Short mmCIF file of C-alpha atoms in Angstrom, two decimals:
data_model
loop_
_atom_site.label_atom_id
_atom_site.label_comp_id
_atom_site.label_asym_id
_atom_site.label_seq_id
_atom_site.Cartn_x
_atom_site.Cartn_y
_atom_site.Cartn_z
CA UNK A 1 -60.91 -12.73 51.69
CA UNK A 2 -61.01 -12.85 55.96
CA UNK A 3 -62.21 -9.70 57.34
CA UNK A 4 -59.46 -7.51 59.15
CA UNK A 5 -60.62 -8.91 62.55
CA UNK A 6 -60.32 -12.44 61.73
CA UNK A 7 -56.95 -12.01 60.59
CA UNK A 8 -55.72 -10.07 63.35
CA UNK A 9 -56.96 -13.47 65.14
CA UNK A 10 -55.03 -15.66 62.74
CA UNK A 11 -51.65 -17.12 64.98
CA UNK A 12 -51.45 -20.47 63.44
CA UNK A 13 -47.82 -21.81 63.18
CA UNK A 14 -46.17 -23.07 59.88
CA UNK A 15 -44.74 -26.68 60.44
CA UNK A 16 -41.89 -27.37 58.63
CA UNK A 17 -39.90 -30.84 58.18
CA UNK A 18 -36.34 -29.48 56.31
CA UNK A 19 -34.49 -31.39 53.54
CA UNK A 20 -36.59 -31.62 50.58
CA UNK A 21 -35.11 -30.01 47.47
CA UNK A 22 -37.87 -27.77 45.77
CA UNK A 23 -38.37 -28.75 41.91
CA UNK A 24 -41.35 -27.50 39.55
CA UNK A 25 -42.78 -24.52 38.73
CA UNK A 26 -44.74 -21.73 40.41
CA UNK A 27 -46.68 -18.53 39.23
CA UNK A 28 -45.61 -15.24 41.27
CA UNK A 29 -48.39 -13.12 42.45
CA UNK A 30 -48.94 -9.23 42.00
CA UNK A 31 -46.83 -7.04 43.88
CA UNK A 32 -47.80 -5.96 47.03
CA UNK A 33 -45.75 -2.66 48.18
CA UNK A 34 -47.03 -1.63 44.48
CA UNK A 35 -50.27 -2.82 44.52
CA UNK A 36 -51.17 -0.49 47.89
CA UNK A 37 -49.91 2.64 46.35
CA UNK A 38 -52.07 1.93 43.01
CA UNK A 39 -55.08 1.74 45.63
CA UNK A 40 -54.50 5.35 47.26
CA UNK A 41 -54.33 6.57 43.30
CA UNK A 42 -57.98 5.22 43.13
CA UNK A 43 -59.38 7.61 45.18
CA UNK A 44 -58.43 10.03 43.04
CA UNK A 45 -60.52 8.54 40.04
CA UNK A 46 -63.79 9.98 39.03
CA UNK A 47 -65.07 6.66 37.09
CA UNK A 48 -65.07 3.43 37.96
CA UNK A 49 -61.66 2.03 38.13
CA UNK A 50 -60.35 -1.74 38.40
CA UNK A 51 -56.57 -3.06 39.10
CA UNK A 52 -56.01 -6.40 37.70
CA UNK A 53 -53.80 -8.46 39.44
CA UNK A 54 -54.59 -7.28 42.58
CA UNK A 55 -52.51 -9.68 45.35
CA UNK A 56 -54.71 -11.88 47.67
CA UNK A 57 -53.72 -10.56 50.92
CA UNK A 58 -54.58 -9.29 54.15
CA UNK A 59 -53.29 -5.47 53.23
CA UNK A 60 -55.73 -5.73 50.13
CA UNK A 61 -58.20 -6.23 52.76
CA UNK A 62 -57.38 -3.41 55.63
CA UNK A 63 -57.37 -1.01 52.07
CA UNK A 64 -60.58 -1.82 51.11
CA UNK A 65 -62.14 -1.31 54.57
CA UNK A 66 -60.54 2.04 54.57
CA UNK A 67 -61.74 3.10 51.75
CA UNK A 68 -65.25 1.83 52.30
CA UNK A 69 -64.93 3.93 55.78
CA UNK A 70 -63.67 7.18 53.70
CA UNK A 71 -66.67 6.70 51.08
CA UNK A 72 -64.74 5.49 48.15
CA UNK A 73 -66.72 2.10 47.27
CA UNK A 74 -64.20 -0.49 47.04
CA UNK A 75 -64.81 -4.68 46.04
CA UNK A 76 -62.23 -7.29 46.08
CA UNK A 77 -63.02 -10.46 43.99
CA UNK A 78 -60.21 -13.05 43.37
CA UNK A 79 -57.40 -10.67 41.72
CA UNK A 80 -59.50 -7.74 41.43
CA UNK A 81 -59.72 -4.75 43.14
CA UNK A 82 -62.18 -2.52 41.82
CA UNK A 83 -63.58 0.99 42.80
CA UNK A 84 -66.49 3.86 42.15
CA UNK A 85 -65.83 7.13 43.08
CA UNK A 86 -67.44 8.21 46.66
CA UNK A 87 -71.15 10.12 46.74
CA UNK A 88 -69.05 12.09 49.55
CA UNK A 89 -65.97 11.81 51.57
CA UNK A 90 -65.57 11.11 55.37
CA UNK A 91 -61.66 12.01 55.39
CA UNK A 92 -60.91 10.29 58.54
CA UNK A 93 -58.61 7.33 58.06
CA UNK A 94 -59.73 4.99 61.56
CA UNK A 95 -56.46 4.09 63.62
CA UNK A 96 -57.30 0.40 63.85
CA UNK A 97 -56.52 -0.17 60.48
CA UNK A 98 -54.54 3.10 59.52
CA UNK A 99 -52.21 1.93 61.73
CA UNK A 100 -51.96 -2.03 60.05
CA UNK A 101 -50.45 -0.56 56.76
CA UNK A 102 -47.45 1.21 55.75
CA UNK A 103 -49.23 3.43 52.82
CA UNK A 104 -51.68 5.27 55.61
CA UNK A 105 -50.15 8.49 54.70
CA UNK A 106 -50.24 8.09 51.16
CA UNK A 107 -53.65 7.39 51.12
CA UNK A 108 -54.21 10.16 53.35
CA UNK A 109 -52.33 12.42 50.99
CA UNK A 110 -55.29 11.17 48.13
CA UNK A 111 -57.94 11.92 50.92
CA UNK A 112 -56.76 15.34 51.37
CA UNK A 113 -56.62 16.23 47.58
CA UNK A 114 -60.11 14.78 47.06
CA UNK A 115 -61.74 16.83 49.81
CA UNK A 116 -59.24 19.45 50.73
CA UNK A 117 -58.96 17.82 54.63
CA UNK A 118 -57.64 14.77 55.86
CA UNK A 119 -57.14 13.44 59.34
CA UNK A 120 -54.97 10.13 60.10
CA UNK A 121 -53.16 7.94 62.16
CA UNK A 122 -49.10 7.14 62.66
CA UNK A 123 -48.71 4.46 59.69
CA UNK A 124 -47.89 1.00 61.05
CA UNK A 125 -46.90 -1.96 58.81
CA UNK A 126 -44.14 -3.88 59.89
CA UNK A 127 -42.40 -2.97 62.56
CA UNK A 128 -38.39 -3.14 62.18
CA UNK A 129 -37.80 0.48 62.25
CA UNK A 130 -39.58 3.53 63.22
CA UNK A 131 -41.89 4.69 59.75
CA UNK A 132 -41.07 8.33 59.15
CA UNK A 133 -43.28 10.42 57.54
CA UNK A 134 -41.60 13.71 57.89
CA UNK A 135 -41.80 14.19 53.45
CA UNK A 136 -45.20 13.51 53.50
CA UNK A 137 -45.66 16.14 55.80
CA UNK A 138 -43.69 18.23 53.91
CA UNK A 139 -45.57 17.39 50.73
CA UNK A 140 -48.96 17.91 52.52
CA UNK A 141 -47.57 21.73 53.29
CA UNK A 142 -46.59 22.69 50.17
CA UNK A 143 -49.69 21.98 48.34
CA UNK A 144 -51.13 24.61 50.74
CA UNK A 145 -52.32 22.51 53.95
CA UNK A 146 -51.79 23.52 57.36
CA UNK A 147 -50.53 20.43 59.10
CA UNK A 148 -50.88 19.90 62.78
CA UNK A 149 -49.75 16.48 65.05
CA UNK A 150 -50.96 15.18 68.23
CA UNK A 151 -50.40 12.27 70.27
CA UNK A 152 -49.73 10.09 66.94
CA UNK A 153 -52.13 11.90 64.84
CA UNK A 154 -52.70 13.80 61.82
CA UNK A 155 -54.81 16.36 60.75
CA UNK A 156 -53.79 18.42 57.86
CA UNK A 157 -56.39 20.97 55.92
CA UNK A 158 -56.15 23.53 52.83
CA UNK A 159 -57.78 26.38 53.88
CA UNK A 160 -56.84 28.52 50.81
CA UNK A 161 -56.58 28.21 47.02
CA UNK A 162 -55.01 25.30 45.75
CA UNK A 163 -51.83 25.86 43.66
CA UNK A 164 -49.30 24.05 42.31
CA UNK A 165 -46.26 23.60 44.38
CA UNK A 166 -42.74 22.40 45.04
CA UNK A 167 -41.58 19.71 47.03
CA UNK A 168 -38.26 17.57 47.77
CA UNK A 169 -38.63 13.68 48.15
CA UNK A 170 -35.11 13.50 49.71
CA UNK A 171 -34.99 12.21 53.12
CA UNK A 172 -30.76 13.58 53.46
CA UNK A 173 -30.68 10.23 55.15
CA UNK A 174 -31.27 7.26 53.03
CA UNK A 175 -31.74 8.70 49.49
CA UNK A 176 -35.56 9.39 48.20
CA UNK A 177 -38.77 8.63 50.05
CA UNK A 178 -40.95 6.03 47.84
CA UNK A 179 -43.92 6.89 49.56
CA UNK A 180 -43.47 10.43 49.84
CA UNK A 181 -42.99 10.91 46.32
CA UNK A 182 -46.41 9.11 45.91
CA UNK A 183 -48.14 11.13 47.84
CA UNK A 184 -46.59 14.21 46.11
CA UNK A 185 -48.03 12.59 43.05
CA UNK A 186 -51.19 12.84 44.00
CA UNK A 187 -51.61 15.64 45.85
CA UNK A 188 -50.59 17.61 42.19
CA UNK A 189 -52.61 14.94 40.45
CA UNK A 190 -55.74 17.23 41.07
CA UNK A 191 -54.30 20.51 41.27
CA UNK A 192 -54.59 22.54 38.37
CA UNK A 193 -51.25 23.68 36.76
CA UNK A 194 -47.65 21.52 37.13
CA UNK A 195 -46.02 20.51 39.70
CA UNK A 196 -42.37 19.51 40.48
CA UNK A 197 -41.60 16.69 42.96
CA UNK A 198 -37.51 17.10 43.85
CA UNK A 199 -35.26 14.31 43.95
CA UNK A 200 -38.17 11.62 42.89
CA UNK A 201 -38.05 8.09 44.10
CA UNK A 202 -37.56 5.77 40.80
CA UNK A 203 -38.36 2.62 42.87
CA UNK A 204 -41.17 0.77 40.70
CA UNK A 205 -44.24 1.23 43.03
CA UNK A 206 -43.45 4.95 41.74
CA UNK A 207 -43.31 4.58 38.12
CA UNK A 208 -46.22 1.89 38.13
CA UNK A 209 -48.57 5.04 40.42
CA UNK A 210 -46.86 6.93 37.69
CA UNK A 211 -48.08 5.28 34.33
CA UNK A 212 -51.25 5.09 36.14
CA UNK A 213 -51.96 8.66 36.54
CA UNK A 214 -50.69 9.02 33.49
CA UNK A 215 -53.37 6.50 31.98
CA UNK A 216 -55.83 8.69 34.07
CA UNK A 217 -55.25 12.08 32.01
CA UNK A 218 -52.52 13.30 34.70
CA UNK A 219 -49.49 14.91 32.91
CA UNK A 220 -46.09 12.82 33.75
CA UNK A 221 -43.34 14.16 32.78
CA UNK A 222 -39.57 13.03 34.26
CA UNK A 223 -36.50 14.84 34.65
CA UNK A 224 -34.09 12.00 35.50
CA UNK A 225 -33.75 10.87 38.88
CA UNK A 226 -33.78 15.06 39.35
CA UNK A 227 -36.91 15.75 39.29
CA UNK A 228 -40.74 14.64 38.79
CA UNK A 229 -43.44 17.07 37.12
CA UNK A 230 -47.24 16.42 37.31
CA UNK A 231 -49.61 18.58 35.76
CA UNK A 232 -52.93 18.46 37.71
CA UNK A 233 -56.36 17.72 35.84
CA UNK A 234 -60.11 18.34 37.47
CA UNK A 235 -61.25 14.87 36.23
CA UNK A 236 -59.10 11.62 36.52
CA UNK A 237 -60.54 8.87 34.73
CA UNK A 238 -61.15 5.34 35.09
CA UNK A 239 -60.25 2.13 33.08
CA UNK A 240 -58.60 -1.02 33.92
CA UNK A 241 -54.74 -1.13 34.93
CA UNK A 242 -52.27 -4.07 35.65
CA UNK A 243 -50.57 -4.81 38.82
CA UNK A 244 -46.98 -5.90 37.50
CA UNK A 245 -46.09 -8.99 39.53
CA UNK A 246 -44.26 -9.05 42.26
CA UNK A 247 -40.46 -8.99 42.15
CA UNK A 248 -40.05 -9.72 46.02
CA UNK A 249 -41.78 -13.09 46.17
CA UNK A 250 -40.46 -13.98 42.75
CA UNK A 251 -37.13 -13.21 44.75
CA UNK A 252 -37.96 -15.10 47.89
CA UNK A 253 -39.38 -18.07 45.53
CA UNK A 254 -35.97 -17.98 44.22
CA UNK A 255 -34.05 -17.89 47.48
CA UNK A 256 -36.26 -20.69 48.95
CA UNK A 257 -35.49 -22.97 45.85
CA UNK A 258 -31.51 -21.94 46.26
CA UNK A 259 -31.36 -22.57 49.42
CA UNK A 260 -32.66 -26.74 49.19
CA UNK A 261 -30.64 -26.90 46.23
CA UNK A 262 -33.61 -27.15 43.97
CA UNK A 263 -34.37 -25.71 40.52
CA UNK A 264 -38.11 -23.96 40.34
CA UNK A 265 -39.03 -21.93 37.43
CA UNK A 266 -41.41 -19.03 37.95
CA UNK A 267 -43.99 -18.63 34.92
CA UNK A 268 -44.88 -15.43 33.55
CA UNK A 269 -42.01 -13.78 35.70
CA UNK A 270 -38.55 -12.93 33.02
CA UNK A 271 -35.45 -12.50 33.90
CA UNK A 272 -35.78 -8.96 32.97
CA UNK A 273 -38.37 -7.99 35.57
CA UNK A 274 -35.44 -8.34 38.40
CA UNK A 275 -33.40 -5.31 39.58
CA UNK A 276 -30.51 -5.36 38.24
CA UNK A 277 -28.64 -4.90 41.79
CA UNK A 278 -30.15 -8.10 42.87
CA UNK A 279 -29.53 -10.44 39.39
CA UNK A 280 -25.82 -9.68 40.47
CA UNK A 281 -25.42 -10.29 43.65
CA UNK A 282 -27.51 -13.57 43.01
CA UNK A 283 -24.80 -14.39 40.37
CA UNK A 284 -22.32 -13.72 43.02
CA UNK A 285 -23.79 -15.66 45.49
CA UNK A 286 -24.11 -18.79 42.98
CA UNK A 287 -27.93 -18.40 41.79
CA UNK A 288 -28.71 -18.68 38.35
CA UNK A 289 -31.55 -16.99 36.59
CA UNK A 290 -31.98 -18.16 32.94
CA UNK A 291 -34.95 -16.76 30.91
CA UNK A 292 -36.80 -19.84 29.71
CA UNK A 293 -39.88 -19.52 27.77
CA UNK A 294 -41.07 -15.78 29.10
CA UNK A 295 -40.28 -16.71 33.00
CA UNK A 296 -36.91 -17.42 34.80
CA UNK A 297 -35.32 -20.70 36.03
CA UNK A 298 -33.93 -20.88 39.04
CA UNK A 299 -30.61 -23.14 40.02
CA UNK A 300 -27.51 -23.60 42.23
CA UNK A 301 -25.35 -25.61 39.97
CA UNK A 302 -22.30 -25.05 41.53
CA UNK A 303 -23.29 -23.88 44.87
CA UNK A 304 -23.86 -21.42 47.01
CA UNK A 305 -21.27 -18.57 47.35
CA UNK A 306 -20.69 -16.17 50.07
CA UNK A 307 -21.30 -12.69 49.41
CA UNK A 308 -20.63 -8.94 50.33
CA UNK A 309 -23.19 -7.05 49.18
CA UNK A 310 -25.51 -3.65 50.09
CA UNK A 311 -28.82 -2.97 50.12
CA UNK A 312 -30.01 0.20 47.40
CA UNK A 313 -32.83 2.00 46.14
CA UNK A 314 -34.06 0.73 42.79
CA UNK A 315 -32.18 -0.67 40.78
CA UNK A 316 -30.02 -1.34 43.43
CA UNK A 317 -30.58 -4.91 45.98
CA UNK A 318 -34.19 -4.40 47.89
CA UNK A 319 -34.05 -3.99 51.29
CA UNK A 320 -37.11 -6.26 51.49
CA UNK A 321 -35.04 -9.23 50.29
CA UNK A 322 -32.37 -8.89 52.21
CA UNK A 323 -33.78 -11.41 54.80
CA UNK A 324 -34.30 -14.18 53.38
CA UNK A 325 -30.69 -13.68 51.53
CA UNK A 326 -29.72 -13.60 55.04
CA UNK A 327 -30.93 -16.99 55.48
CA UNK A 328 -29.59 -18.39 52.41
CA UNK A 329 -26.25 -16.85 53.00
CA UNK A 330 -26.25 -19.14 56.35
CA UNK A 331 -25.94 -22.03 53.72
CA UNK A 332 -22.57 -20.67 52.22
CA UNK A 333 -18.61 -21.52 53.14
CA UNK A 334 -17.16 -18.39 54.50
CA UNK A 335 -18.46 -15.33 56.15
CA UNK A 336 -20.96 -12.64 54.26
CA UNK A 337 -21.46 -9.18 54.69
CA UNK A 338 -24.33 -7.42 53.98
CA UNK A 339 -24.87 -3.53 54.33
CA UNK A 340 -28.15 -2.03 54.87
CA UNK A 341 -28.45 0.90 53.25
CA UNK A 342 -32.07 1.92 53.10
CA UNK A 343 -33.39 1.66 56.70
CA UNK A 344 -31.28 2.37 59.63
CA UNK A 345 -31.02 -1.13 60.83
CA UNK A 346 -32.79 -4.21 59.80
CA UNK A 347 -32.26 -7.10 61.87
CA UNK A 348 -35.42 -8.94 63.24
CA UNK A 349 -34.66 -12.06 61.94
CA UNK A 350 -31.54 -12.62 63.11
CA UNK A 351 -32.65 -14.32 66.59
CA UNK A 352 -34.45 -16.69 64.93
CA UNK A 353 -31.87 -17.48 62.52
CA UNK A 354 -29.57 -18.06 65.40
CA UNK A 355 -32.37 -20.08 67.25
CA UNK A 356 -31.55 -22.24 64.13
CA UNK A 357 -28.05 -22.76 64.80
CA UNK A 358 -26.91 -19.86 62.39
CA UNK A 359 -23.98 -17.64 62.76
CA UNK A 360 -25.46 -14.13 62.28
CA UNK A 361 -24.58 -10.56 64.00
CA UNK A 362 -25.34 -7.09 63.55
CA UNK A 363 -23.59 -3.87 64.15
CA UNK A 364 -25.81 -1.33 63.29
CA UNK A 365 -26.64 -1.56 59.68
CA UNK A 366 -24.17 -3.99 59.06
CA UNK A 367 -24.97 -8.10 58.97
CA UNK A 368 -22.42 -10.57 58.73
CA UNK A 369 -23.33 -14.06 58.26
CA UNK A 370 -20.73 -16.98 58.79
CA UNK A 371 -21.08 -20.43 57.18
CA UNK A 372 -21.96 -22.67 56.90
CA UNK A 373 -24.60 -23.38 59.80
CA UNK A 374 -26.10 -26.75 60.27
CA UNK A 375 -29.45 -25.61 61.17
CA UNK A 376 -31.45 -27.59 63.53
CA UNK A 377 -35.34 -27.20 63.81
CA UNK A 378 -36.73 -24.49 65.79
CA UNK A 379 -39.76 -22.99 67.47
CA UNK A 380 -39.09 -19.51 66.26
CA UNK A 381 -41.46 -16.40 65.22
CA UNK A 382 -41.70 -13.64 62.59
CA UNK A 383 -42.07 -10.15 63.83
CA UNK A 384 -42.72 -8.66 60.30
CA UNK A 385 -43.50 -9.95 56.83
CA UNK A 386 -39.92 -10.54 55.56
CA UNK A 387 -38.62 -11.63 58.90
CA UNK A 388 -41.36 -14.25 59.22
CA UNK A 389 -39.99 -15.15 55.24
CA UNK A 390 -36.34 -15.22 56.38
CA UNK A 391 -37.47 -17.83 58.98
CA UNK A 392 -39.45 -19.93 56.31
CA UNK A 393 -36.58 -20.27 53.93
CA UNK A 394 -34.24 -21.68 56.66
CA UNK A 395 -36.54 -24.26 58.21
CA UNK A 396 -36.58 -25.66 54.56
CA UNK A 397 -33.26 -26.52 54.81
CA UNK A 398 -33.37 -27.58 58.74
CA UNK A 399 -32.35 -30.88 59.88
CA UNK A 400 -35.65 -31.48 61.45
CA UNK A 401 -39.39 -30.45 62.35
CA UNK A 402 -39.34 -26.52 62.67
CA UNK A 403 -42.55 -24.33 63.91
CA UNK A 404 -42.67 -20.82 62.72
CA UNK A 405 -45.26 -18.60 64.26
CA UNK A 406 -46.39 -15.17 62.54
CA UNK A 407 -48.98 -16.17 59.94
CA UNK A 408 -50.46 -13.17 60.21
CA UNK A 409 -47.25 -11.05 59.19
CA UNK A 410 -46.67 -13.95 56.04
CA UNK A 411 -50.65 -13.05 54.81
CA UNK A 412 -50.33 -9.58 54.94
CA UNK A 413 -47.57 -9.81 52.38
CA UNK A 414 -48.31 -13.37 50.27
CA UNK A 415 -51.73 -15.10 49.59
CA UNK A 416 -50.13 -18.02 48.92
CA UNK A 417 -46.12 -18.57 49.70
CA UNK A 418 -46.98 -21.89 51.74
CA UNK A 419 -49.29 -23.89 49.07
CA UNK A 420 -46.51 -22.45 46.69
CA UNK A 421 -44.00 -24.32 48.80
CA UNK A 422 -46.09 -27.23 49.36
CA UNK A 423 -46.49 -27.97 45.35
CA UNK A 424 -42.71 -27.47 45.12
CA UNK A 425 -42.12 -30.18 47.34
CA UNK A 426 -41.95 -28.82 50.96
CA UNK A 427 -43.13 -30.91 53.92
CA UNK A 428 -45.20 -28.29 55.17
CA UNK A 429 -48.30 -28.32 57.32
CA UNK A 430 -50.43 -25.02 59.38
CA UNK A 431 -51.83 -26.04 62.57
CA UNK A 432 -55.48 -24.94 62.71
CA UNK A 433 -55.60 -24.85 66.09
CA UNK A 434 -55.26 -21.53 67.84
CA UNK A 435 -52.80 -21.46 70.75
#
């Protein structure tokens, strides 16, 4: 795997020649947005601990270095990421790379139950929307810290007893924080006695952290979708644990497949393993998803269908597939709405869908796509991971030699979209060259 400063180098372009259908099969890798909050739970571990599965990408990468920095001894080797508790802890999470990843306050929120202290930067990631991390705050403050921020960072402390506590996941804007119920999770996960987490993100990166905690010797108990209870433990141990693959570029697999009129079936991945939100409003939009021997085939038979659809919190439609349905929708006869209901707004592929010759607008969180757009190739770029995606899928279908610029964003989130593409039939090339 690159180091963190060779990838922050990395601006090849993707080279795209549209028109060829995508047929054959392809093996999704493990999730990524679950995978980084299983990594914040190792710190927690007192024995040696290894996630299977582990994605190849650049965020595995910027994780590792953090928690080599913090004193956690981390090792990445092919899928697996593996760890031994720290000698001692150095609870300062370095902006360079707190600031590449969206998790930096859930692993800050591990930090500070491991050595009582923590301090940390803003968390960066992609950058559609502004990353609030008011919750986590909030969590950090019940479990006794004093919290104090300055000039985009954070330094939180417990300077008394820690106790268990009480703390409410719901952001009164878009429904639960996933990441803020994480770090609640943790924060109990070593504190002796139970505590109750309020209005709990369900989303699966928080019942995978879950189960592992669980495996750990951490008491899990849930209450619904009302609340979450963790009974702390002074020794969290070790093992091996999964990374369940992931359901976003089995998704975007799927949409990139759909959108050439092609029929790919992903091994390993069933039918079952989609949220439920999004194997309807696949159906509606004229992709089929037939279990087939423990995966799920993909087809079009009859087409694709326009849409109006929302984005929701698990099990509802992800919010991080929504772009490259976008693109796919572009494909359709008649006009598509989609609501965004989990950030905001979320439009930062939409220029470069247009720059293809697609029909897209926004109006605050509302997209509405009309088709169907003859796309023509483009020189376009990705500003984020699912943007840079969107931007994939419809150069696949462009009339035309399309460049796409924003590898960087694409490795953070897949290790290996492109050859994926490439063996399903894509014309697809990177330019080695750096601009």
């Amino acid at each position: 795997m690159p180091t963190t400063d060779t990838a922050m180098l990395d601006e090849r372009a993707v080279r795209i020649t549209g028109g060829q259908r995508l047929v054959g099969t392809a093996t999704v890798q493990g999730s990524k947005n679950t995978a980084l909050h299983l990594y914040a739970a190792t710190i927690l571990a007192d024995d040696p601990l290894a996630l299977i599965g582990a994605p190849e990408i650049l965020d595995t990468g910027v994780v590792a270095d953090i928690l080599h920095r913090t004193g956690t001894r981390a090792t990445v080797t092919g899928n697996e990421f593996a760890t031994r508790p720290a000698d001692s802890y150095f609870p300062v999470i370095p902006d360079d790379l707190g600031r590449r990843i969206r998790t930096t306050a859930v692993m800050a929120g591990a930090l500070l139950a491991r050595s009582g202290k923590v301090t940390f930067p803003t968390p960066g990631g992609d950058a559609f929307c502004t990353r609030h991390i008011d919750r986590h705050l909030a969590a950090m403050e019940a479990a006794g810290a004093d919290v104090e921020v300055t000039r985009g960072r954070v330094q939180a402390r417990i300077t008394g007893k820690s106790l268990p506590f009480v703390t409410d996941a719901d952001t009164r804007s878009w429904g639960p924080s996933l990441g803020a119920t994480v770090t609640a999770m943790l924060l109990a996960a070593r504190i002796p006695g139970t505590s109750s987490i309020l209005n709990p993100s369900v989303e699966p990166e928080v019942t995978h952290t879950a189960a592992l905690l669980s495996q750990a010797g951490v008491g899990i108990e849930w209450q619904g979708r009302t609340a979450l209870h963790v009974t702390g433990t002074d020794r969290v141990r070790g093992g091996v644990f999964p990374v369940p693959p992931d359901r976003l570029e089995a998704a975007t697999l799927a949409l990139a497949a759909a959108i050439t009129g092609g029929t790919v079936h992903l091994t390993g991945f069933p039918t079952a393993a989609f949220p439920d939100g999004l194997v309807s409003v696949f159906a509606d939009a004229g992709i089929r998803l037939d279990p087939v021997d423990g995966g799920t085939t993909v087809s079009v038979p009859a087409g694709p269908r326009a849409v109006q659809m929302a984005t929701g919190p698990h099990p509802g439609f992800p919010t991080d597939v929504q772009p490259q349905l976008t693109a796919f929708l572009t494909q359709t006869e008649g006009t598509s709405r989609i609501d965004e209901r989990i950030y905001p707004q979320r439009d930062t592929h939409l220029p470069g869908l247009a720059t293809f010759g697609a029909s897209v607008n926004a109006s605050g969180p509302v997209i509405t796509v009309r088709g169907r757009s003859a796309l023509t190739a483009a020189d376009v770029a990705g500003a984020d991971i699912r943007a840079a995606t969107a931007l994939v899928i419809a150069a696949l279908t462009a009339e035309g030699s399309s460049t796409i610029r924003g590898m960087y964003h694409l490795r953070r989130g897949y290790g290996s979209l492109l050859p994926k593409l490439t063996a399903l039939g894509a014309d697809l090339t990177i330019d080695q060259e750096q601009p």
